PDB file of C-alpha atoms and ligand atoms in Angstrom:
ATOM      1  CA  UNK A   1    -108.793 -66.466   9.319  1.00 97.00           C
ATOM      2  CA  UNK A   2    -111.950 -66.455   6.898  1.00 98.00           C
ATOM      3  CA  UNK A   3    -112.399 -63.174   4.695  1.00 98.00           C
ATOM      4  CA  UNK A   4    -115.329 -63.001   2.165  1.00 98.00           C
ATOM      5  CA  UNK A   5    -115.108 -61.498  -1.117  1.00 98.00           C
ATOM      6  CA  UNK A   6    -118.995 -60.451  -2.916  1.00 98.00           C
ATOM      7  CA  UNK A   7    -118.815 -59.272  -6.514  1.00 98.00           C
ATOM      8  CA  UNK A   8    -122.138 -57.974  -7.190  1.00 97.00           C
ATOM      9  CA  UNK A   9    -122.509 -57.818 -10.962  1.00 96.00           C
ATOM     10  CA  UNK A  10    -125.202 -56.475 -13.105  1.00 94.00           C
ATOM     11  CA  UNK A  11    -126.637 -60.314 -13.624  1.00 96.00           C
ATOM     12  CA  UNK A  12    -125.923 -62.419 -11.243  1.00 97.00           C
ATOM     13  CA  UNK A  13    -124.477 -61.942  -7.247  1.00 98.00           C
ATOM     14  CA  UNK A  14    -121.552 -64.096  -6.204  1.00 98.00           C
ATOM     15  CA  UNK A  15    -119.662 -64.757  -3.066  1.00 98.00           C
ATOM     16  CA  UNK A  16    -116.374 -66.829  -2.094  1.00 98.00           C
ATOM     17  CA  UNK A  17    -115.214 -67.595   1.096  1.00 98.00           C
ATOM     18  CA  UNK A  18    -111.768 -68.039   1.524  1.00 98.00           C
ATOM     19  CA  UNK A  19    -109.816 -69.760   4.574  1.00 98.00           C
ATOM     20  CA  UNK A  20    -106.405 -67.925   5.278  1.00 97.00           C
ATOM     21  CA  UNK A  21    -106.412 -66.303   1.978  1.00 97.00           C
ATOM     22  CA  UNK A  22    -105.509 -69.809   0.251  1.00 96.00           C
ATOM     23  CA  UNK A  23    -107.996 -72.237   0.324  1.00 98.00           C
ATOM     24  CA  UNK A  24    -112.147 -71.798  -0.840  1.00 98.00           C
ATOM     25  CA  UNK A  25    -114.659 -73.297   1.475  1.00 98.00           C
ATOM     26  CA  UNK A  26    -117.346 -71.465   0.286  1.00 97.00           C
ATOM     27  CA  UNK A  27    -119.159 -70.461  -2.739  1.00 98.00           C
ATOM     28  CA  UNK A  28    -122.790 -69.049  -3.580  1.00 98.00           C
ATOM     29  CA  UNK A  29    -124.043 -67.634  -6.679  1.00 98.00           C
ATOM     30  CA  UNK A  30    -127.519 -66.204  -7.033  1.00 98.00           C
ATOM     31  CA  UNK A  31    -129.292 -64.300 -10.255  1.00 97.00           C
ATOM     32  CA  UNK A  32    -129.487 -61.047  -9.262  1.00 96.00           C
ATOM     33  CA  UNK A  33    -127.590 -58.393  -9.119  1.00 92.00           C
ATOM     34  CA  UNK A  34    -127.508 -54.792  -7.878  1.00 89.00           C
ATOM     35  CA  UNK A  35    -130.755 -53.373  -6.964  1.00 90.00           C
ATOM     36  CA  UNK A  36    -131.807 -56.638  -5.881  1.00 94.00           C
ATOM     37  CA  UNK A  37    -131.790 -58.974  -2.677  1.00 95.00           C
ATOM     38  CA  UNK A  38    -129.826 -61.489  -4.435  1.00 97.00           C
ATOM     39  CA  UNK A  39    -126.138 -60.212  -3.116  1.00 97.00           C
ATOM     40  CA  UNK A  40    -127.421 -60.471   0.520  1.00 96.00           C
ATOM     41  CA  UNK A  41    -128.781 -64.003   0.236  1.00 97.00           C
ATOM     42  CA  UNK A  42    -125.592 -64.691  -1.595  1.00 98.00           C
ATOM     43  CA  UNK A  43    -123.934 -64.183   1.756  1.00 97.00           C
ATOM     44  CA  UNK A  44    -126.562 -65.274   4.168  1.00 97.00           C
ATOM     45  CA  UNK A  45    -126.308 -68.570   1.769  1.00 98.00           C
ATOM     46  CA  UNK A  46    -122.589 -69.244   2.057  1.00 98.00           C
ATOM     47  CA  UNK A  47    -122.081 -68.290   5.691  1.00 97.00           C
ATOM     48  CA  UNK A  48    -125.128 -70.813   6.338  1.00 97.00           C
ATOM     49  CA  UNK A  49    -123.430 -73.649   4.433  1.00 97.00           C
ATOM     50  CA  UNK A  50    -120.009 -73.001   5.906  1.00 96.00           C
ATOM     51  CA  UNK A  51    -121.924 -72.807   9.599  1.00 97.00           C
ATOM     52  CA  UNK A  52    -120.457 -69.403  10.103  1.00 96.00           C
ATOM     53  CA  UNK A  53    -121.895 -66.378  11.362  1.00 95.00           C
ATOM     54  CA  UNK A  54    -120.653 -62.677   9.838  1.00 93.00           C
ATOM     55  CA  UNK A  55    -118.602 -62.319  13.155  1.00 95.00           C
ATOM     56  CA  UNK A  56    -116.295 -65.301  12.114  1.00 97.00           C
ATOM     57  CA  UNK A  57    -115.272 -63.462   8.737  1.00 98.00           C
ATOM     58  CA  UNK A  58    -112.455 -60.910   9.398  1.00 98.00           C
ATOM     59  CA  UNK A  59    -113.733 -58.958   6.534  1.00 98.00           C
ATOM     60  CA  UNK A  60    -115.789 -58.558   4.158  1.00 98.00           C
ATOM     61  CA  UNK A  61    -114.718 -57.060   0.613  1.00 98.00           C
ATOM     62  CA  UNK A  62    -117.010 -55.751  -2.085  1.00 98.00           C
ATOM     63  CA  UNK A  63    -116.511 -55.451  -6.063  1.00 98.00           C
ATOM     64  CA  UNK A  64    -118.405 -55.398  -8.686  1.00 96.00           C
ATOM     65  CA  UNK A  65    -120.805 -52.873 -10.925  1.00 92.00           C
ATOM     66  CA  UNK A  66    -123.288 -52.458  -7.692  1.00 92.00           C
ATOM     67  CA  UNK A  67    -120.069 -52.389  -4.923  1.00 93.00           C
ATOM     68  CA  UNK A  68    -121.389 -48.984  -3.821  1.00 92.00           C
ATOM     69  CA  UNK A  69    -124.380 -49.692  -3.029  1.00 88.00           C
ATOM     70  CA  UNK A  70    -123.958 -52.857  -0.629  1.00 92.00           C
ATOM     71  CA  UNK A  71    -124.012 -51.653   2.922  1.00 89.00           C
ATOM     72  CA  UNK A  72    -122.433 -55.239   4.261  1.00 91.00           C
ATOM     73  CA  UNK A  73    -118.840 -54.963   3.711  1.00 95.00           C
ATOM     74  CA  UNK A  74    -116.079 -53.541   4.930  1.00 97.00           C
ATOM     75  CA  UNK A  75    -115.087 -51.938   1.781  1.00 97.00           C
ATOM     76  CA  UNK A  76    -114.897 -52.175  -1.864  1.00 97.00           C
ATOM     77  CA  UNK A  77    -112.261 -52.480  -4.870  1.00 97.00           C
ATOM     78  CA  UNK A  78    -112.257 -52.731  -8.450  1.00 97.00           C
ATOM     79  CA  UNK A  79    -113.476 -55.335 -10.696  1.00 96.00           C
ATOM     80  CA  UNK A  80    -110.451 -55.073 -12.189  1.00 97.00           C
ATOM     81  CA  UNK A  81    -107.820 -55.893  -9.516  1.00 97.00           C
ATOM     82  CA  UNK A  82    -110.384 -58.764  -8.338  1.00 98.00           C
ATOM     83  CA  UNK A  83    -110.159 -59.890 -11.664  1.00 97.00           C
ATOM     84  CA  UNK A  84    -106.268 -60.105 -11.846  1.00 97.00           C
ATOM     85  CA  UNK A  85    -105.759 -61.382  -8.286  1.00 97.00           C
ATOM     86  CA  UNK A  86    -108.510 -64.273  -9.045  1.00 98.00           C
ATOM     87  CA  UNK A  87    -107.651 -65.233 -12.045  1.00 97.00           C
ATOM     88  CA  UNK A  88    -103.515 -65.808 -10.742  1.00 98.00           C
ATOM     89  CA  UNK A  89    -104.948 -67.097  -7.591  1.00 98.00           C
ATOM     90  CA  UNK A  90    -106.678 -70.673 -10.548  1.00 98.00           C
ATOM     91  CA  UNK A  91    -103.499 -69.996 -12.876  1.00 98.00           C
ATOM     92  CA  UNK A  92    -100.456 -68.870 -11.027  1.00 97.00           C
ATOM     93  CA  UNK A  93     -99.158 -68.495 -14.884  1.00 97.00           C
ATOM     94  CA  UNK A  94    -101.897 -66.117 -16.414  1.00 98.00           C
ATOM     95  CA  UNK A  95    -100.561 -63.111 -18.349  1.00 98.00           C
ATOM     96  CA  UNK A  96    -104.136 -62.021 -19.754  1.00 98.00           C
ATOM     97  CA  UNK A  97    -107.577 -62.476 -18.601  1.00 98.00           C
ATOM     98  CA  UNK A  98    -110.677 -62.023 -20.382  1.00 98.00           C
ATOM     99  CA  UNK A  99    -114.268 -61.050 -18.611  1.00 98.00           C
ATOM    100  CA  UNK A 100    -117.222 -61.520 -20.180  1.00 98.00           C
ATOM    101  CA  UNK A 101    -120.252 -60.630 -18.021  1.00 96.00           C
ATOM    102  CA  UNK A 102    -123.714 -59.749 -18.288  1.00 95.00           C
ATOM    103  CA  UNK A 103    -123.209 -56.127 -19.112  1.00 92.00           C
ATOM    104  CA  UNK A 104    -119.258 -55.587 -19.818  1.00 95.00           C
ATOM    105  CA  UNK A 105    -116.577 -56.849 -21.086  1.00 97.00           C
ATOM    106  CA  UNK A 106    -112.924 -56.407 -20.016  1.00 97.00           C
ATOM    107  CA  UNK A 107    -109.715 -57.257 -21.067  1.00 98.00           C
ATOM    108  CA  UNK A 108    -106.902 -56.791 -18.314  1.00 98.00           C
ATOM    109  CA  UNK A 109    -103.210 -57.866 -19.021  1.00 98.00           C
ATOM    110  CA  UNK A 110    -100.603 -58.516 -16.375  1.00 98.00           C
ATOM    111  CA  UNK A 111     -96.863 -58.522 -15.709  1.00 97.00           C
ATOM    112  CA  UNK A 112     -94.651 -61.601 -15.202  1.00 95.00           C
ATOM    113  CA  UNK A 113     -95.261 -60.691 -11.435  1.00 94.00           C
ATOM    114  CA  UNK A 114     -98.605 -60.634 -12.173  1.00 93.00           C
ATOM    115  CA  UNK A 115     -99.600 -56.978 -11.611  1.00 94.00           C
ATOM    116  CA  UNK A 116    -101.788 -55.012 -13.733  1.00 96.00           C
ATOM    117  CA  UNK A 117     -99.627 -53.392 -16.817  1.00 97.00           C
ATOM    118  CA  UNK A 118    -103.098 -52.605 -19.029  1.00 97.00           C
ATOM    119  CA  UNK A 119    -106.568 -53.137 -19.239  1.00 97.00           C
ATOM    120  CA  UNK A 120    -109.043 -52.569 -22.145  1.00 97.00           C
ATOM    121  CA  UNK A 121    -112.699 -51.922 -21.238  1.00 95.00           C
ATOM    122  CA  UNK A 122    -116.560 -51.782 -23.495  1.00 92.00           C
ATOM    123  CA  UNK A 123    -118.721 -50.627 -21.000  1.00 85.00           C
ATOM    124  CA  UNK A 124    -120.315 -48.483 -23.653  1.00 87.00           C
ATOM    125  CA  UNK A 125    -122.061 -51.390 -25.697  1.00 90.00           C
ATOM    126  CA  UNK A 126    -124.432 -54.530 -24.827  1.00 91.00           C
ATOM    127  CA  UNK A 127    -122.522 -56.388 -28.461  1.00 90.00           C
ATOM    128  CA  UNK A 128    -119.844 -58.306 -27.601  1.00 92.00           C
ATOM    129  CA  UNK A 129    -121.489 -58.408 -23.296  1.00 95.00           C
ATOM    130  CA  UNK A 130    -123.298 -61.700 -21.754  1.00 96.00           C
ATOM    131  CA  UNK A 131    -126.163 -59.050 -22.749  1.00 95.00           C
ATOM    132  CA  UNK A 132    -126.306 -59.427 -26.209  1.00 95.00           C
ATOM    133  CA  UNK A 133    -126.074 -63.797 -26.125  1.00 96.00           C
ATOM    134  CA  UNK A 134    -129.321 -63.311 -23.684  1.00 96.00           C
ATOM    135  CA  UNK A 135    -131.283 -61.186 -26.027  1.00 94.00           C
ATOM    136  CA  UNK A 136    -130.598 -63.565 -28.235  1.00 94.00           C
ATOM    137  CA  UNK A 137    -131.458 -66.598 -26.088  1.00 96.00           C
ATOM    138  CA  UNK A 138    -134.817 -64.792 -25.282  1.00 95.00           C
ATOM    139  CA  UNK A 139    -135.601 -64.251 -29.070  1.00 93.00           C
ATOM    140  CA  UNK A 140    -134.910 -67.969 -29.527  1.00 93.00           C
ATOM    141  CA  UNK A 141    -136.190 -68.740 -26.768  1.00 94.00           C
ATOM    142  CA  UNK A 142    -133.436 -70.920 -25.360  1.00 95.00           C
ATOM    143  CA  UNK A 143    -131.968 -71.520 -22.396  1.00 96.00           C
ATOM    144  CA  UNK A 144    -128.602 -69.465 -22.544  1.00 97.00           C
ATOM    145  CA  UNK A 145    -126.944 -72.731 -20.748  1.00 96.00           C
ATOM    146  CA  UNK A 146    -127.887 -74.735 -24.006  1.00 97.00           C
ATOM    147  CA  UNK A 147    -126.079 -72.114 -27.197  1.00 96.00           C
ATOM    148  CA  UNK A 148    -122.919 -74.713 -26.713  1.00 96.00           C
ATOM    149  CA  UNK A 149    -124.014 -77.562 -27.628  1.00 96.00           C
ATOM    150  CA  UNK A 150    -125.972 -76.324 -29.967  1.00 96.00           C
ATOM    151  CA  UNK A 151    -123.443 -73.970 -31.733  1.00 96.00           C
ATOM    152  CA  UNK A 152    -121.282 -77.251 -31.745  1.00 95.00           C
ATOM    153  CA  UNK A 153    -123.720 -78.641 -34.187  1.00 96.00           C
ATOM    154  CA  UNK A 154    -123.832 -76.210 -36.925  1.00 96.00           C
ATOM    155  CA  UNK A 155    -121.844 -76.682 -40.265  1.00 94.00           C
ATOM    156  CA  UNK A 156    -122.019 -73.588 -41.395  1.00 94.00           C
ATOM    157  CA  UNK A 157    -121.942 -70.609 -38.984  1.00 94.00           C
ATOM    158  CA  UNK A 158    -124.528 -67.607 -39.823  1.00 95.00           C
ATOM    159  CA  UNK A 159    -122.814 -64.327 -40.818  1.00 93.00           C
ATOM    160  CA  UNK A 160    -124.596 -61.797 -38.280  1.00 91.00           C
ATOM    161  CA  UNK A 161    -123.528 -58.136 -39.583  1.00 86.00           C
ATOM    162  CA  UNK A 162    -125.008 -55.831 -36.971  1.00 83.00           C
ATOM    163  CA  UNK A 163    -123.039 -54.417 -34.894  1.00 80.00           C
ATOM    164  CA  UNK A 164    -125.691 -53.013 -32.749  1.00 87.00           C
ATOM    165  CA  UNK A 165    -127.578 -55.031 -30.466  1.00 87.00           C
ATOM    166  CA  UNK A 166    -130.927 -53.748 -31.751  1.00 89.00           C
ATOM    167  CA  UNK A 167    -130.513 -53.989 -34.886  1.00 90.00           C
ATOM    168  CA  UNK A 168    -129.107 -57.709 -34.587  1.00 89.00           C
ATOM    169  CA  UNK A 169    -132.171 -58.587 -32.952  1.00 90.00           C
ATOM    170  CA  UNK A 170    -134.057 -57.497 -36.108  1.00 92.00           C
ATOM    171  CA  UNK A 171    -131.771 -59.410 -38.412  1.00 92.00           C
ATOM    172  CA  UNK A 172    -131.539 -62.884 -35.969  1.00 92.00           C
ATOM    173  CA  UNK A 173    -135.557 -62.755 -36.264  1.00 93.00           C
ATOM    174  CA  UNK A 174    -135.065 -62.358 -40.308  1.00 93.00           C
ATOM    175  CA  UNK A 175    -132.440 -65.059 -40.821  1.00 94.00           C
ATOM    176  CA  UNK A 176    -135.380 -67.383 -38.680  1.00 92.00           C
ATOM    177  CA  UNK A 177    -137.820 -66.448 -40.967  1.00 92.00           C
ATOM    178  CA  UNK A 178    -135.719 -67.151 -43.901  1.00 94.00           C
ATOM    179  CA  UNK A 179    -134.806 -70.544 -42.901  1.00 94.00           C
ATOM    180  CA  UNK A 180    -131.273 -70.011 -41.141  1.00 95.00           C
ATOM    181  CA  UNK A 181    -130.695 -73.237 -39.041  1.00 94.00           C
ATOM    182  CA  UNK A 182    -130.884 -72.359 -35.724  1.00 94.00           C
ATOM    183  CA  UNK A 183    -127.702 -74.007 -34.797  1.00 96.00           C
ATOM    184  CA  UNK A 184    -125.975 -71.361 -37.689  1.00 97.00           C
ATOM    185  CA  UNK A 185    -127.822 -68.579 -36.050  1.00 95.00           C
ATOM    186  CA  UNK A 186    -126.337 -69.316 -32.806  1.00 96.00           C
ATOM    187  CA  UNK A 187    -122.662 -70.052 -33.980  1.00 96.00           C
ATOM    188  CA  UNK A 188    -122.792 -66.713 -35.591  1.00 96.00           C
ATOM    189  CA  UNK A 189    -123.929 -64.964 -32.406  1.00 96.00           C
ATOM    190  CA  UNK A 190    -121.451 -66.359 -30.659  1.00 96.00           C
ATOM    191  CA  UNK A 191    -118.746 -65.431 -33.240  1.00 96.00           C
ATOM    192  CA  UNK A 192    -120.127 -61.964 -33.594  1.00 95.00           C
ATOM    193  CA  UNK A 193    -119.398 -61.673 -29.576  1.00 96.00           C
ATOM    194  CA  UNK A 194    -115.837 -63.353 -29.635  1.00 96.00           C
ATOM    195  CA  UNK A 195    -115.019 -61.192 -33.220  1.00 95.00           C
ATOM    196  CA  UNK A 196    -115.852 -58.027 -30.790  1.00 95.00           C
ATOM    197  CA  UNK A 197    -114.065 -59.358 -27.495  1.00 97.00           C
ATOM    198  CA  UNK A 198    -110.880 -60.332 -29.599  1.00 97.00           C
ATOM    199  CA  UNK A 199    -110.739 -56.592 -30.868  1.00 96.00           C
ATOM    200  CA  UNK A 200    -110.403 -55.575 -27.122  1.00 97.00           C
ATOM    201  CA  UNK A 201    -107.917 -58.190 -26.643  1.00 98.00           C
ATOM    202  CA  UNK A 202    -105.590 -56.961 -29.533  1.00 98.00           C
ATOM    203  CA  UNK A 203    -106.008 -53.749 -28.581  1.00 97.00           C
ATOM    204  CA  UNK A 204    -104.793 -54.237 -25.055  1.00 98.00           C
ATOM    205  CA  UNK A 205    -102.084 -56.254 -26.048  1.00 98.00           C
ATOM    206  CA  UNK A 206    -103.178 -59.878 -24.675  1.00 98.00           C
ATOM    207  CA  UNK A 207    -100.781 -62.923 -24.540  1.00 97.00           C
ATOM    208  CA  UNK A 208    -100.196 -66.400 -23.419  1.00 98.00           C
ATOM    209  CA  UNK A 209    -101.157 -67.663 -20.274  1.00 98.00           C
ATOM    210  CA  UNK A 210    -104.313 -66.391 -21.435  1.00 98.00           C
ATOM    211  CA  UNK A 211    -108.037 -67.292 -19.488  1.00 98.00           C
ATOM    212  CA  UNK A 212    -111.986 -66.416 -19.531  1.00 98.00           C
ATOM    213  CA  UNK A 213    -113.766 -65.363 -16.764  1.00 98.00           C
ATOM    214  CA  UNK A 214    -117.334 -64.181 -15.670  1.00 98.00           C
ATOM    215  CA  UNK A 215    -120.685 -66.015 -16.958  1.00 98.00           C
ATOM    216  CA  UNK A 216    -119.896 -66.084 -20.689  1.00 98.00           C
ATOM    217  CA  UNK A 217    -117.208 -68.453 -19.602  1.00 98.00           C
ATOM    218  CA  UNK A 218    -119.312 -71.126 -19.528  1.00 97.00           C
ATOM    219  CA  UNK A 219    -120.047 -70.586 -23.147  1.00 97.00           C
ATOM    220  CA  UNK A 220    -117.543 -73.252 -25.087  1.00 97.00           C
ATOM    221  CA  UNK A 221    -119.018 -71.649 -28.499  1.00 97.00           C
ATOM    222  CA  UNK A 222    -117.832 -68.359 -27.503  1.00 98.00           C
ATOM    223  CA  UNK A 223    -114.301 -69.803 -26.200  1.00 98.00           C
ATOM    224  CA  UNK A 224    -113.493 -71.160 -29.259  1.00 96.00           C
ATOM    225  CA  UNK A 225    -114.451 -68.858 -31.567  1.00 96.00           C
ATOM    226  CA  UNK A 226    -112.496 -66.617 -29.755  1.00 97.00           C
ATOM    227  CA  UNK A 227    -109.291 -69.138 -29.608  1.00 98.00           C
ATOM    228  CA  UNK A 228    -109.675 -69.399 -33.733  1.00 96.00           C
ATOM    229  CA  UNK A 229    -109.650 -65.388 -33.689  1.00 96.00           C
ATOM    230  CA  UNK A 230    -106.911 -65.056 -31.549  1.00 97.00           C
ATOM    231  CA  UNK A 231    -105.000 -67.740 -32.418  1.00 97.00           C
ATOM    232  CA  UNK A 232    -104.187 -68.896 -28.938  1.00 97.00           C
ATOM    233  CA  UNK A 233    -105.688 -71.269 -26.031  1.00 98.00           C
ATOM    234  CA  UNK A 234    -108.398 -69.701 -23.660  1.00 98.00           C
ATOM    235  CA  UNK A 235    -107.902 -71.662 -20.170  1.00 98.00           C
ATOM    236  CA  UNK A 236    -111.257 -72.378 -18.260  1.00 98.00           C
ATOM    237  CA  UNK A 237    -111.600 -73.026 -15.111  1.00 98.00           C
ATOM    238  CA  UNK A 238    -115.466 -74.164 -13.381  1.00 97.00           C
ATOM    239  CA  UNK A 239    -114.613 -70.954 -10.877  1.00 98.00           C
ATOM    240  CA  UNK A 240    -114.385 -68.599 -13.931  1.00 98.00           C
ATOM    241  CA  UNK A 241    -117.757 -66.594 -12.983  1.00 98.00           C
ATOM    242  CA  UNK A 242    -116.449 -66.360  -9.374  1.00 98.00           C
ATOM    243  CA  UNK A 243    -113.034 -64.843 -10.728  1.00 98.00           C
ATOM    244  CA  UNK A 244    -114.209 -61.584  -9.165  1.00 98.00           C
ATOM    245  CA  UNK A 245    -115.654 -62.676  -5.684  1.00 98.00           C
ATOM    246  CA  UNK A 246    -111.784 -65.056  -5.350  1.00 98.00           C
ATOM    247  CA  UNK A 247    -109.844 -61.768  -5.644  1.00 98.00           C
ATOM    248  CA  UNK A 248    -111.838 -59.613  -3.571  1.00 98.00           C
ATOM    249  CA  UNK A 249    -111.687 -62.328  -0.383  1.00 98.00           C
ATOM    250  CA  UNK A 250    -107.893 -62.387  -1.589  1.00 98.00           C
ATOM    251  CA  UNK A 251    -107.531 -58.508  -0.886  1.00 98.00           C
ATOM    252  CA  UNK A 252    -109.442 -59.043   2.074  1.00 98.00           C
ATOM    253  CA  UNK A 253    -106.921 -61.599   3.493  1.00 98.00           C
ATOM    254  CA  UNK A 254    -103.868 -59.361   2.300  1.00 97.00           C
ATOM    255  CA  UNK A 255    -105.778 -55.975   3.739  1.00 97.00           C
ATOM    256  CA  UNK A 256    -105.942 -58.058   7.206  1.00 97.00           C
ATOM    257  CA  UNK A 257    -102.451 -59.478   6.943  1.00 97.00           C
ATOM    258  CA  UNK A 258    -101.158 -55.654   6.380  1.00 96.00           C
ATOM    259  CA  UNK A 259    -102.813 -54.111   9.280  1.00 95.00           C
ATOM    260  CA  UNK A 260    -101.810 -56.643  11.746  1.00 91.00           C
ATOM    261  CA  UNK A 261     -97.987 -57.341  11.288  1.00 85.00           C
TER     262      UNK A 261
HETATM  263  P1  ADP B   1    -122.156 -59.982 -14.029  1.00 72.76           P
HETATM  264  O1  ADP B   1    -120.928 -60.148 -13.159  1.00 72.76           O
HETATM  265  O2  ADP B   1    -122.101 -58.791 -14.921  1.00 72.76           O
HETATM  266  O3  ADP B   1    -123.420 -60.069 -13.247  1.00 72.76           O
HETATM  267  P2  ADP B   1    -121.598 -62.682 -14.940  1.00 72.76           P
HETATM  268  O4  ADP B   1    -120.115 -62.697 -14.989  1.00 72.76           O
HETATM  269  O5  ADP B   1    -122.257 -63.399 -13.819  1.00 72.76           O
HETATM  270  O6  ADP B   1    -122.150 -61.191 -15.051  1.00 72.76           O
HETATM  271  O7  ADP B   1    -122.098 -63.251 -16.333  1.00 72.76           O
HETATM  272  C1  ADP B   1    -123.460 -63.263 -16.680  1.00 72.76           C
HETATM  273  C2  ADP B   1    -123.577 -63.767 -18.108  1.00 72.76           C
HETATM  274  O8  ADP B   1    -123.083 -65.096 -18.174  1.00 72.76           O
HETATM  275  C3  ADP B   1    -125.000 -63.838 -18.590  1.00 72.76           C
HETATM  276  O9  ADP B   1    -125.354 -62.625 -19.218  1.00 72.76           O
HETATM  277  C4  ADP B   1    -124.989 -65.027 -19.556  1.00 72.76           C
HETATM  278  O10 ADP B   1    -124.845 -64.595 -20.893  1.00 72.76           O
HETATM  279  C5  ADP B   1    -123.739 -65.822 -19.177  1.00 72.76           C
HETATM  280  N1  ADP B   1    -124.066 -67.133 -18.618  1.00 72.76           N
HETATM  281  C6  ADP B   1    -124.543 -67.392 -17.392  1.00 72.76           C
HETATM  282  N2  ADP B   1    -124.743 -68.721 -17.215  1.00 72.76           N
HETATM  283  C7  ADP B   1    -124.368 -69.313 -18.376  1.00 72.76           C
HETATM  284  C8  ADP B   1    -124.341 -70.682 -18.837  1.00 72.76           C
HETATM  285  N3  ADP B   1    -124.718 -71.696 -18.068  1.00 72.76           N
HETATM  286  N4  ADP B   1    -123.880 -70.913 -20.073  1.00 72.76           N
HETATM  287  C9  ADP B   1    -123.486 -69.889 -20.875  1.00 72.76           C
HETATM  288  N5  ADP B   1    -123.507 -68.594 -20.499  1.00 72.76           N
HETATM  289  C10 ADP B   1    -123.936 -68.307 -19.275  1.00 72.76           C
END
């Protein structure tokens, strides 16, 4: 049985297609999120590459910030449980996961059994959100993919004390003109987003098996300031920004599996 899972986001679209709810055959990922095409060639994309047609996929489950507005699926869920089920589904171990996307950020914490016992959520705020590293990447004018290597360079990490995205812009722009090595600028942005996301953490009550998922996951400057903060180890896997999409197929398979025993 093949179920899809879509997790439109506010950045990016993704899709996973799972076979029998326990092995991935498919994946797509396309910039783009709600409001634009990018979550239906997402699918069109990964049903192509499979060589499937939407009447071989049992069903179809939505999540993500633009789920209500996808007319495709067969129904929707939270981020949140997509986010639990798809992060157990990499680490059958994980106790606390930590989302990063382009617009939130989300810590959710789970039992031994691995259902959801808390969750701590800035929805409110671009600091400490994929957001903020991209308006920074812009103002540099650097390829977002590039702040790791570069952050890995610096020697002495720039002290960025905005706490508002705005007004960090103004002071990252400052710090250039003054001479701040651009490696140091971009350490301290990435701090300033793990010294946020690490608050949320605390507050929710995160602990070991802990892991990353959603875009900023790919950011190893963000991981490890954010492993120094906490004082723990961040696992990352290479599905981390597809998290979402892995535990909305999952609830697909299980919604299936309900209905016909
Ligand atoms: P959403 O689900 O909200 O659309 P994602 O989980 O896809 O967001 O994350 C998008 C964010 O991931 C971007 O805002 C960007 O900061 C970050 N990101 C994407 N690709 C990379 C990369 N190669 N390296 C570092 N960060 C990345």
């Amino acid at each position: 049985m093949y179920t899809l899972g879509i997790d439109i986001g506010s950045t990016t679209s993704k899709c996973i297609l799972l076979q029998d709810g326990e092995k991935i055959i498919g994946k797509s990922l396309f910039v783009g999120g709600m409001g634009t095409d990018s979550p239906e060639r997402a699918m069109d994309s990964i049903l192509k590459s499979c060589e499937l047609s939407a009447g071989d996929v049992a069903r179809t489950i939505i999540t993500g910030y633009g789920r209500k507005n996808f007319q495709h699926g067969d129904g929707e869920v939270s981020e949140l449980t997509c986010h639990a089920l798809g992060g157990r589904f990499v680490f059958p171990e994980l106790r606390s996961v930590i989302d990063i996307g382009g617009q939130d950020a989300k810590v959710i914490i789970l039992s031994e059994s691995g259902r959801m016992s808390n969750f701590v959520m800035n929805d409110k705020c671009a600091a400490g959100t994929g957001r903020f590293l991209d308006v920074m990447a812009t103002i540099l004018q650097m390829d977002i993919g590039d702040f790791d290597a570069c952050a890995a360079k610096s020697s002495n990490p720039a002290s960025i004390s905005s706490t508002c995205t705005v007004f960090a812009e103004s002071e990252v722009i400052s710090q250039l003109a003054n001479g701040v090595q651009r490696e140091d600028l971009i350490a301290g942005i990435c701090a300033s987003v793990a010294a946020r996301v690490s608050a949320l953490a605390r507050r929710a009550g995160v602990t070991p098996m802990v892991c990353m998922s959603g875009g900023v996951a790919k950011n190893g400057a963000v991981r490890r300031a954010l492993e120094q903060s906490l004082d723990m180890t961040i696992e990352v896997s290479p599905l981390a920004q597809y998290f979402g999409a892995i535990g909305a197929a999952i609830y697909a398979h299980r919604q299936v599996v309900k209905e016909t025993r």
